[in-house]
Coordinates of C-alpha atoms in Angstrom, one line a residue:
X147 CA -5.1 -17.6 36.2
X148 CA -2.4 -16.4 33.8
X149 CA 0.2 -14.3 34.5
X150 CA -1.1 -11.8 32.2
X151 CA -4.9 -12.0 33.5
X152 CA -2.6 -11.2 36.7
X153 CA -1.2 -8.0 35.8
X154 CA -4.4 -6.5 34.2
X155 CA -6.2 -7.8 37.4
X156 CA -3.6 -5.8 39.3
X157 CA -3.1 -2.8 37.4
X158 CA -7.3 -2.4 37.1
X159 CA -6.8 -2.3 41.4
X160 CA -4.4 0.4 41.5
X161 CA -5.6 3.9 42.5
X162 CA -6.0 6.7 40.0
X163 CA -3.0 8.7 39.6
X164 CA -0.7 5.9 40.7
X165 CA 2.5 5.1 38.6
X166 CA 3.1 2.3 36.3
X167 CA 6.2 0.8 35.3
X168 CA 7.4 -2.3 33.8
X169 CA 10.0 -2.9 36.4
X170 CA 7.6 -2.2 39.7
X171 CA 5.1 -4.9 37.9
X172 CA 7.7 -7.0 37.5
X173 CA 9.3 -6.9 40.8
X174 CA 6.0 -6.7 42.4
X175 CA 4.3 -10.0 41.0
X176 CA 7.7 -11.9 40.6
X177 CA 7.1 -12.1 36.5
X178 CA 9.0 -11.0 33.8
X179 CA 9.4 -7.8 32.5
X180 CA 8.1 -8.4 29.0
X181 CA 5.3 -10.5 30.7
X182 CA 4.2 -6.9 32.4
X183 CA 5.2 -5.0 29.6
X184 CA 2.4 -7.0 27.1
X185 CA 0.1 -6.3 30.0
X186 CA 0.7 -2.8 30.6
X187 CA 0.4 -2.6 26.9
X188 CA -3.1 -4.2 27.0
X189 CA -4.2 -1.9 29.7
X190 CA -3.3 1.2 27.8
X191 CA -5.7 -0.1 24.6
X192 CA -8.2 -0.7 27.4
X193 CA -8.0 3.0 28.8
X194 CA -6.9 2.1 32.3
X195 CA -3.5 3.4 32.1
X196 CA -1.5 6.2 29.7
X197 CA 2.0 7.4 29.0
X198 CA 2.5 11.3 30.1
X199 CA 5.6 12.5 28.4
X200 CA 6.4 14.3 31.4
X201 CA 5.2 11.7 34.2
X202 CA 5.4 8.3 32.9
X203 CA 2.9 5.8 32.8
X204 CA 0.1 6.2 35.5
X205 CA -3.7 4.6 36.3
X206 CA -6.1 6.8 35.1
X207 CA -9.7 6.5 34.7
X208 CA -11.5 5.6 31.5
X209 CA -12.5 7.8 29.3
X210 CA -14.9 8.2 26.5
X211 CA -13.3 8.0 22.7
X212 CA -10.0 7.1 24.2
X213 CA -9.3 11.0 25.0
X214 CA -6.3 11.1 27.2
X215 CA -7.0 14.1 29.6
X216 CA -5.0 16.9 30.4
X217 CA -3.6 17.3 34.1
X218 CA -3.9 20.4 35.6
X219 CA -0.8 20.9 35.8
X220 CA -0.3 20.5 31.9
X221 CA -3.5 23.6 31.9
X222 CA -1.0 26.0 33.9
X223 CA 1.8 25.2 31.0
X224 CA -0.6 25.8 28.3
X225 CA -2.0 28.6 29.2
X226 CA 1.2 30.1 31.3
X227 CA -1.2 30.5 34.1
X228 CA 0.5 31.1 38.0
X229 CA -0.4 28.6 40.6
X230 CA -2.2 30.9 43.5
X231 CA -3.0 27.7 45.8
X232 CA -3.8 24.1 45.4
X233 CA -0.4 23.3 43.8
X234 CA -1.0 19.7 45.5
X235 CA -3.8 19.2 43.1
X236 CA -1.6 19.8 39.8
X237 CA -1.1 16.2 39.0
X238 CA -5.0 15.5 39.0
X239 CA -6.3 15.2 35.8
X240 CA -9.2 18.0 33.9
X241 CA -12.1 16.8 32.8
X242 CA -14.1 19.9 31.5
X243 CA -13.8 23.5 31.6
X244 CA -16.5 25.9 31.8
X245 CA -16.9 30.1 31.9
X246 CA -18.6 31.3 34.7
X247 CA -19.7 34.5 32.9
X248 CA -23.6 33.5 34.3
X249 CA -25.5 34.1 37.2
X250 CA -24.4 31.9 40.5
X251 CA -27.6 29.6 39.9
X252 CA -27.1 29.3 36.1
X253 CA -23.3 28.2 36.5
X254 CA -24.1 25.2 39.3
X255 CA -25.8 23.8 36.1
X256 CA -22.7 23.3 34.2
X257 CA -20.1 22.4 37.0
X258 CA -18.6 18.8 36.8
X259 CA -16.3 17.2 39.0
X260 CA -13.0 17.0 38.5
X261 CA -13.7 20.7 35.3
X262 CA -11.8 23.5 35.5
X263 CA -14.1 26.9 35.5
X264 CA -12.8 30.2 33.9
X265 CA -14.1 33.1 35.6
X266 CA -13.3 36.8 36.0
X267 CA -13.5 37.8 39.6
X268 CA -16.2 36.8 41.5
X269 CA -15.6 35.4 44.4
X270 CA -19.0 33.6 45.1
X271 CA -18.8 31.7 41.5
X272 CA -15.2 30.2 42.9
X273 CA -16.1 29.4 45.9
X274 CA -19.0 27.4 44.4
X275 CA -17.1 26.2 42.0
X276 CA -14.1 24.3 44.9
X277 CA -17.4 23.4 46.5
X278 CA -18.0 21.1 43.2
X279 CA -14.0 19.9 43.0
X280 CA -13.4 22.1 40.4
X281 CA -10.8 23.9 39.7
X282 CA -10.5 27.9 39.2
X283 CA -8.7 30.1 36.4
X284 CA -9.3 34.0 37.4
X285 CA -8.8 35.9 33.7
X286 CA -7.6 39.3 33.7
X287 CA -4.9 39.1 36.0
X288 CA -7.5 39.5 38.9
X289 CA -6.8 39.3 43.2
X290 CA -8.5 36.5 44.5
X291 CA -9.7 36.7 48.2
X292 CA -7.3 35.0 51.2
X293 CA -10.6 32.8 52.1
X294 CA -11.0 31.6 48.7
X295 CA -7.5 30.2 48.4
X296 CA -7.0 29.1 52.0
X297 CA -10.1 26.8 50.8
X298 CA -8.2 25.5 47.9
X299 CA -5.2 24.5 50.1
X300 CA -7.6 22.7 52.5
X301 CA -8.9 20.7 49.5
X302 CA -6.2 20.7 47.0
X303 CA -7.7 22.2 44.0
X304 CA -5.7 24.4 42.0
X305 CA -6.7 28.1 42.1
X306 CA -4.7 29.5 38.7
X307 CA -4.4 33.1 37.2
X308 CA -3.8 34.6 33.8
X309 CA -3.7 38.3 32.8
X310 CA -5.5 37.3 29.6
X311 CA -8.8 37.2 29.4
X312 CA -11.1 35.1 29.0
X313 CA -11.4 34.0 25.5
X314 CA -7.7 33.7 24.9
X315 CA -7.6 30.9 28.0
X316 CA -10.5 29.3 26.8
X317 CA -8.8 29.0 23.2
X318 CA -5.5 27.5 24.3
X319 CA -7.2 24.7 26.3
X320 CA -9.5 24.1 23.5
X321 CA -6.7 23.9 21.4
X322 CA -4.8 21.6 23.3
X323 CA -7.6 19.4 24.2
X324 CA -7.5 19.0 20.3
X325 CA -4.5 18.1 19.8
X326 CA -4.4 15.7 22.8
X327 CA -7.3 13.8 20.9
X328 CA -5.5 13.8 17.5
X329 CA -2.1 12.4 19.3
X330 CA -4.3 9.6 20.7
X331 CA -5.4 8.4 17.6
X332 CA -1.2 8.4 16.3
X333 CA 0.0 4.7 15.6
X334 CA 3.5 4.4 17.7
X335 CA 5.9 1.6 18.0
X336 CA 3.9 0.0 20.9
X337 CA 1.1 -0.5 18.5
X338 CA 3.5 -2.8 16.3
X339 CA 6.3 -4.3 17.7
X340 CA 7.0 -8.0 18.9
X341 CA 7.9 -9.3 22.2
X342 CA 11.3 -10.1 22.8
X343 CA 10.6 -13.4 23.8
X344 CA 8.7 -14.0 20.9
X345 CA 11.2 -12.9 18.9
X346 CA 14.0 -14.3 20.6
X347 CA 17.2 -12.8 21.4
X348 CA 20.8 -13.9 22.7
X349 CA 23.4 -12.4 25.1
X350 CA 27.1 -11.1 25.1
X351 CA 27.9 -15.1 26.1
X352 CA 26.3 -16.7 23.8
X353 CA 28.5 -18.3 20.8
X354 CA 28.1 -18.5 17.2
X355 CA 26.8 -21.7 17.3
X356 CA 24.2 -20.5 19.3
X357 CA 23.3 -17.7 16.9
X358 CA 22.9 -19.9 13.7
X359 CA 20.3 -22.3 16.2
X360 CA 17.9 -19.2 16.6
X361 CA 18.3 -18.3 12.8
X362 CA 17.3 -22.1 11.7
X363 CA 14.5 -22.0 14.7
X364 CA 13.1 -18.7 14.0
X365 CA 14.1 -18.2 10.0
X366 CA 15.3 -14.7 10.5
X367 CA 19.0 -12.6 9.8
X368 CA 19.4 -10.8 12.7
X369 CA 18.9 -10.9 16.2
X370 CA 19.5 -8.0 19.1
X371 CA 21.8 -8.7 21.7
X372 CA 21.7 -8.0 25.6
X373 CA 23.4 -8.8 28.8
X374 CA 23.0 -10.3 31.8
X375 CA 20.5 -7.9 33.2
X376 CA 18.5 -7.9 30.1
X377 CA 20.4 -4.0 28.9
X378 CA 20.3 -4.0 25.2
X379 CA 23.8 -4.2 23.9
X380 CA 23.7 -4.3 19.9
X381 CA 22.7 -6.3 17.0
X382 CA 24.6 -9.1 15.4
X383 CA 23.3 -10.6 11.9
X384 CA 24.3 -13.6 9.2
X385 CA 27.0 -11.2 7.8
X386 CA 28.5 -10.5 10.8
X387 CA 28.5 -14.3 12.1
X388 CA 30.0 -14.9 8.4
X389 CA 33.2 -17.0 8.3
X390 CA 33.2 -16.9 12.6
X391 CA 34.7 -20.3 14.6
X392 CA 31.5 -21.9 16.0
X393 CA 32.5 -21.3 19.1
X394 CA 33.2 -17.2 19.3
X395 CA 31.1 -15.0 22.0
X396 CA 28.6 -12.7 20.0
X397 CA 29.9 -10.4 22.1
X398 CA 32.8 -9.6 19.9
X399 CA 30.7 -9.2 16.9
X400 CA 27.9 -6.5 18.0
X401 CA 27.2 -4.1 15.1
X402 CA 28.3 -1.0 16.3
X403 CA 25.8 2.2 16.6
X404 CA 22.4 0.8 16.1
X405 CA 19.4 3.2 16.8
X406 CA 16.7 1.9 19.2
X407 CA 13.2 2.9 19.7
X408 CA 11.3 3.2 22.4
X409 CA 7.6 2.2 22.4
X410 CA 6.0 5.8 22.3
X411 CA 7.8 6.5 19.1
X412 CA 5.8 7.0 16.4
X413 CA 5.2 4.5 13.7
X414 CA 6.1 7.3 10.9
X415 CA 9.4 8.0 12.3
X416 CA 10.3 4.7 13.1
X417 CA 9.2 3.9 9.2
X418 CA 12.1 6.9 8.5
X419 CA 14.9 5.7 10.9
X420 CA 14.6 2.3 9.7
X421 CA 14.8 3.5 5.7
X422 CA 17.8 5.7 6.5
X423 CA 19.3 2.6 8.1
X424 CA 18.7 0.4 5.8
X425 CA 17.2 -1.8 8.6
X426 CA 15.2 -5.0 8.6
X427 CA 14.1 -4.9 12.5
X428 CA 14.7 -2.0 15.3
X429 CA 15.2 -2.8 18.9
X430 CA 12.5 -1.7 21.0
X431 CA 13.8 -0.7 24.4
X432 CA 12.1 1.1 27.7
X433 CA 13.7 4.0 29.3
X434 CA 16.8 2.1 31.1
X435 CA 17.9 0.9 27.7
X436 CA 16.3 -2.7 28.9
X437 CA 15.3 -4.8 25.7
X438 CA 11.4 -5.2 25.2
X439 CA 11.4 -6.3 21.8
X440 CA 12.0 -5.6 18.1
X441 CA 9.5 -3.6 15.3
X442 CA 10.2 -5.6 12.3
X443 CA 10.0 -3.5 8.5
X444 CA 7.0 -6.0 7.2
X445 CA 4.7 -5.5 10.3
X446 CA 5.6 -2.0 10.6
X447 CA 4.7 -1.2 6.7
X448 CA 1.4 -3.6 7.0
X449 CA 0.5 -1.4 10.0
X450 CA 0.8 1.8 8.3
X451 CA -0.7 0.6 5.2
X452 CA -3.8 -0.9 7.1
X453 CA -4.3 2.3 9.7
X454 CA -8.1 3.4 9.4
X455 CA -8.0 5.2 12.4
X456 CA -9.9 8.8 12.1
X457 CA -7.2 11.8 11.7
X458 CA -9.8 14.3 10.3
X459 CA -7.9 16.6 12.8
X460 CA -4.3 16.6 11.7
X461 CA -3.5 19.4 9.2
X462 CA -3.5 17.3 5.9
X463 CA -7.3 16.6 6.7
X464 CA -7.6 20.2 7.3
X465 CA -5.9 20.9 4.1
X466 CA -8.1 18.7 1.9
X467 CA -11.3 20.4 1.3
X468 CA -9.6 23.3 -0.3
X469 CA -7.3 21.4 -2.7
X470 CA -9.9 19.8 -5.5
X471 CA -8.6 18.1 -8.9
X472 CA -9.6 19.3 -11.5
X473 CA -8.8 17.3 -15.1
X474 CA -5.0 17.4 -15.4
X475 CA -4.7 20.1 -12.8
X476 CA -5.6 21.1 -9.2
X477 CA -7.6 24.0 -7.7
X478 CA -6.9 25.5 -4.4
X479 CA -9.2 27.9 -2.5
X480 CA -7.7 30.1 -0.6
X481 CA -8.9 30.0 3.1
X482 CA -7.8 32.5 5.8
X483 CA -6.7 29.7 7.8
X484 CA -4.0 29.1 5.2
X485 CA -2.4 32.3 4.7
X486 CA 0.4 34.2 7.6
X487 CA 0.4 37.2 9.3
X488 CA 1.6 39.0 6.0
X489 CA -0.9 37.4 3.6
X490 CA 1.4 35.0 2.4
X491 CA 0.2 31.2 1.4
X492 CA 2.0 29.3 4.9
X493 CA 5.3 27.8 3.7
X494 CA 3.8 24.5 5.9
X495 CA 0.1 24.5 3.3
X496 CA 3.0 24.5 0.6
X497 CA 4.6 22.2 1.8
X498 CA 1.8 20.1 2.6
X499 CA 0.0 20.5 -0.6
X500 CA 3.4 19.7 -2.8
X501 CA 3.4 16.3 -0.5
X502 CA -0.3 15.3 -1.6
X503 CA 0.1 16.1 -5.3
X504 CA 3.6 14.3 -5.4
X505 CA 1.8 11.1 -3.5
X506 CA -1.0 11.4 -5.9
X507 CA 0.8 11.7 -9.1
X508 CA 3.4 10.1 -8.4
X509 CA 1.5 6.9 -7.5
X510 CA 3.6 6.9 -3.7
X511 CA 0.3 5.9 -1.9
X512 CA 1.5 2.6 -1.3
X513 CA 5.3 3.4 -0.6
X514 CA 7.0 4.5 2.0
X515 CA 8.5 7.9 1.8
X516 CA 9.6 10.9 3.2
X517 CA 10.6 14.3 2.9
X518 CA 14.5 15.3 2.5
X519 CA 14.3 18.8 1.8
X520 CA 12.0 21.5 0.8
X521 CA 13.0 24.6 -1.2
X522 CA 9.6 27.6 -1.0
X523 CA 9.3 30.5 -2.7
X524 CA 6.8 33.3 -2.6
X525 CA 5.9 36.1 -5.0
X526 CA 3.3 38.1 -4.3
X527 CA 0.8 38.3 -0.9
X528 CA -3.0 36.8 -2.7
X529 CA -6.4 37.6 -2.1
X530 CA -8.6 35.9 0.8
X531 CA -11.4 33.4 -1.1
X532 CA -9.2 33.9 -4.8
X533 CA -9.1 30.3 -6.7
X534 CA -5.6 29.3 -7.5
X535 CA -4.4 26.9 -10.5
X536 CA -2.0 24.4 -8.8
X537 CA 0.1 22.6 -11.6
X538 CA 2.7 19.5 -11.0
X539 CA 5.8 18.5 -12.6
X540 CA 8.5 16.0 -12.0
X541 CA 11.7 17.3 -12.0
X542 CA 14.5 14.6 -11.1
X543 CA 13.5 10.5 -10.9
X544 CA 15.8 7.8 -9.3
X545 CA 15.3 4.7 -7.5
X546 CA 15.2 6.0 -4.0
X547 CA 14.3 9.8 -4.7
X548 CA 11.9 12.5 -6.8
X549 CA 12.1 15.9 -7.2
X550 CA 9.1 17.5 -7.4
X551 CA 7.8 21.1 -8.6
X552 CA 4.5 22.7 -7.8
X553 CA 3.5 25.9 -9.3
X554 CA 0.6 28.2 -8.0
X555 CA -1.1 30.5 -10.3
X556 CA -3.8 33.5 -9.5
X557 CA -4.6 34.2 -13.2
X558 CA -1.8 32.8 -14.9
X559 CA 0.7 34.8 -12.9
X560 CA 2.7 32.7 -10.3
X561 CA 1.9 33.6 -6.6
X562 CA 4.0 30.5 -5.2
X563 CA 6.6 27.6 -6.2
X564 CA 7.8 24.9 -3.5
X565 CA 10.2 22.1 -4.9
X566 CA 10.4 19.4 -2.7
X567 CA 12.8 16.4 -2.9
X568 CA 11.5 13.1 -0.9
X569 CA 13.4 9.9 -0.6
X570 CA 11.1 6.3 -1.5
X571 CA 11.4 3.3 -0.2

């Protein structure tokens, strides 16, 4: 058996809820660290484990369209509920929730282990309810009964309270639940970046010799640096080694200040950070600053470029079927989802929309880019449903920026103007 087959053997054996991490694998099979790092990796694509920003990595249980779940205690932050009793069960993870606005026999119907149900005060529904393991949200700011909470104590099942009511809860965990999905779906470093010791790498002791070996036997520039232990220390590249005695420690020649990424960074800010840098590759480090590898500019833009993963959630998707072309112009239909609480377009739809036109006429749909600055300006509050003329113009062209003008028009009157200045690759 592999050493790989090993770890994912392993880590499918480990109880739900139990932390992950590189190092324990490691230390715990007698492997290497990038060895259980691929692994780990592997497992995450395969659902049996998942990166909390909060708690780390942990075993959880697979789920359907790659959803990561929400943990109870994430529930109590999203909703700013107060922890009545149960707090032992906050780390276990929410499946479901349900209102138990119907009769006792009609809500046994719609309880499922491990759901949360959001009911008012009835005592019988959440008692029945910790009978099912699920967990309770009393709306309304409601007193819940000694007998009921000493019974979530006993089992560990949060028992949580919020003085809003009902419909507000239920709105905020349906809303997060969204964008939980839509983050799973976001390309990040992890998705893209290459073992360290398929890269290769070199330590503070190696010499210059040494260096130029691993450029002829890997035909790259650069190459990051770490030290004994494996702690990332710098990069050193052809410049730097440039006119050097064979036999001086790279140690001496580390480029100062590089950025690092870690493997839950996005893929569209590491695109940025590597632009602004003017870097080829960006080390790829955990959370001890131990080297796991590098994300190299070509596999980075091939990943971007080749994503067909479904975002119909994020707000550019959102954004779409209101913006239509028409001939040399655009058309924008003015939803109530797009406007403020004064009746204002939303600086972020202005924003947004002068990003799609610039990408569109602009012909940027193959380049990287990004936007430096954005300059909005509103006129007038418009009419809910009213059809707006959206016009385009370029403003300001170089090689690594545009400046670009969008003009909104109810009537031939401007409403709206955003100016936003983005910087190409």
């Amino acid at each position: 058996m592999s050493k790989h087959q090993e770890v994912l053997d392993y880590l499918e054996s480990m109880p739900i809820g139990r932390k992950v991490s590189v190092r324990s694998v490691a230390n715990f099979l007698g492997i290497s660290e990038g060895t259980a790092y691929r692994a780990i990796k592997e497992a995450q694509v395969r659902g049996w484990v998942e990166t909390r920003p909060r708690s780390g990595t942990v075993r959880v249980s697979t789920k359907d369209e790659g959803l990561t779940p929400l943990t109870y205690g994430e529930i109590v932050e999203v909703t700013q509920a107060k922890v009545l009793a149960g707090a032992d069960g906050l780390d276990k993870e929410f499946s479901a929730f349900s209102i138990g606005a119907m009769s006792r026999q009609n809500v046994v119907t719609h309880l499922k282990d491990g759901g949360l149900v959001i009911v008012g005060d009835r005592t019988s529904v959440q008692e029945l309810a910790l009978h099912h393991d699920c967990a309770v949200l009393v709306t309304g700011g409601f007193s819940v009964a000694e007998k009921i909470l000493d019974l979530a104590n006993s089992l560990s099942i949060p028992i949580l309270s919020s003085s809003e009511d009902t419909y507000q809860v239920a709105s905020q965990i349906s809303q997060a639940v969204s964008q939980r999905r839509m983050k799973s779906h976001i390309l990040t470093v992890a998705d893209s970046y290459t073992p360290i010791d398929e890269f290769g790498c070199l330590t503070t002791h190696h010499l210059v010799r040494d260096f130029l070996a691993l450029v002829q036997k890997k035909q790259a520039s650069t190459f990051p640096i770490v030290d004994q232990s494996g702690f990332f220390q710098g990069l050193v590249s052809l410049q730097e080694v440039g006119g050097q005695a064979s036999f001086v420690h790279l140690g001496k020649l580390l480029h100062s200040g590089t950025l690092q990424m870690t493997p839950y960074t996005s893929l569209a800010v590491a695109q940025r950070k590597m632009i602004e840098q003017g870097m080829v590759i960006l080390p790829v480090v955990d959370e001890e600053n131990r080297l796991l590898g590098v994300l190299r500019r070509e596999d980075l833009i091939q990943d971007l470029a080749q994503e067909k993963r479904d975002l119909s959630a994020t707000f550019a998707e959102q954004l779409r079927p209101y913006l239509e072309k028409k001939d040399t112009s655009h058309q924008l239909r003015v939803a109530p989802s797009l406007l403020d609480e004064q009746g204002n377009l939303a600086a972020g739809v202005l924003v947004e929309i002068g990003l799609q036109l610039a990408k569109s006429e602009l012909a940027l749909a193959g380049s990287g880019f990004y936007l430096t600055s954005a300059s909005v300006r509103v006129f007038q509050s418009i009419e809910v449903e009213e059809v707006l003329q959206v016009e385009g113009t370029l403003l300001y062209q170089s090689r690594t920026s545009r400046v670009f003008q969008v003009l909104f028009k109810e009537k031939e009157q401007a409403v709206a103007q955003i100016t936003i200045e983005i910087t190409v690759q």
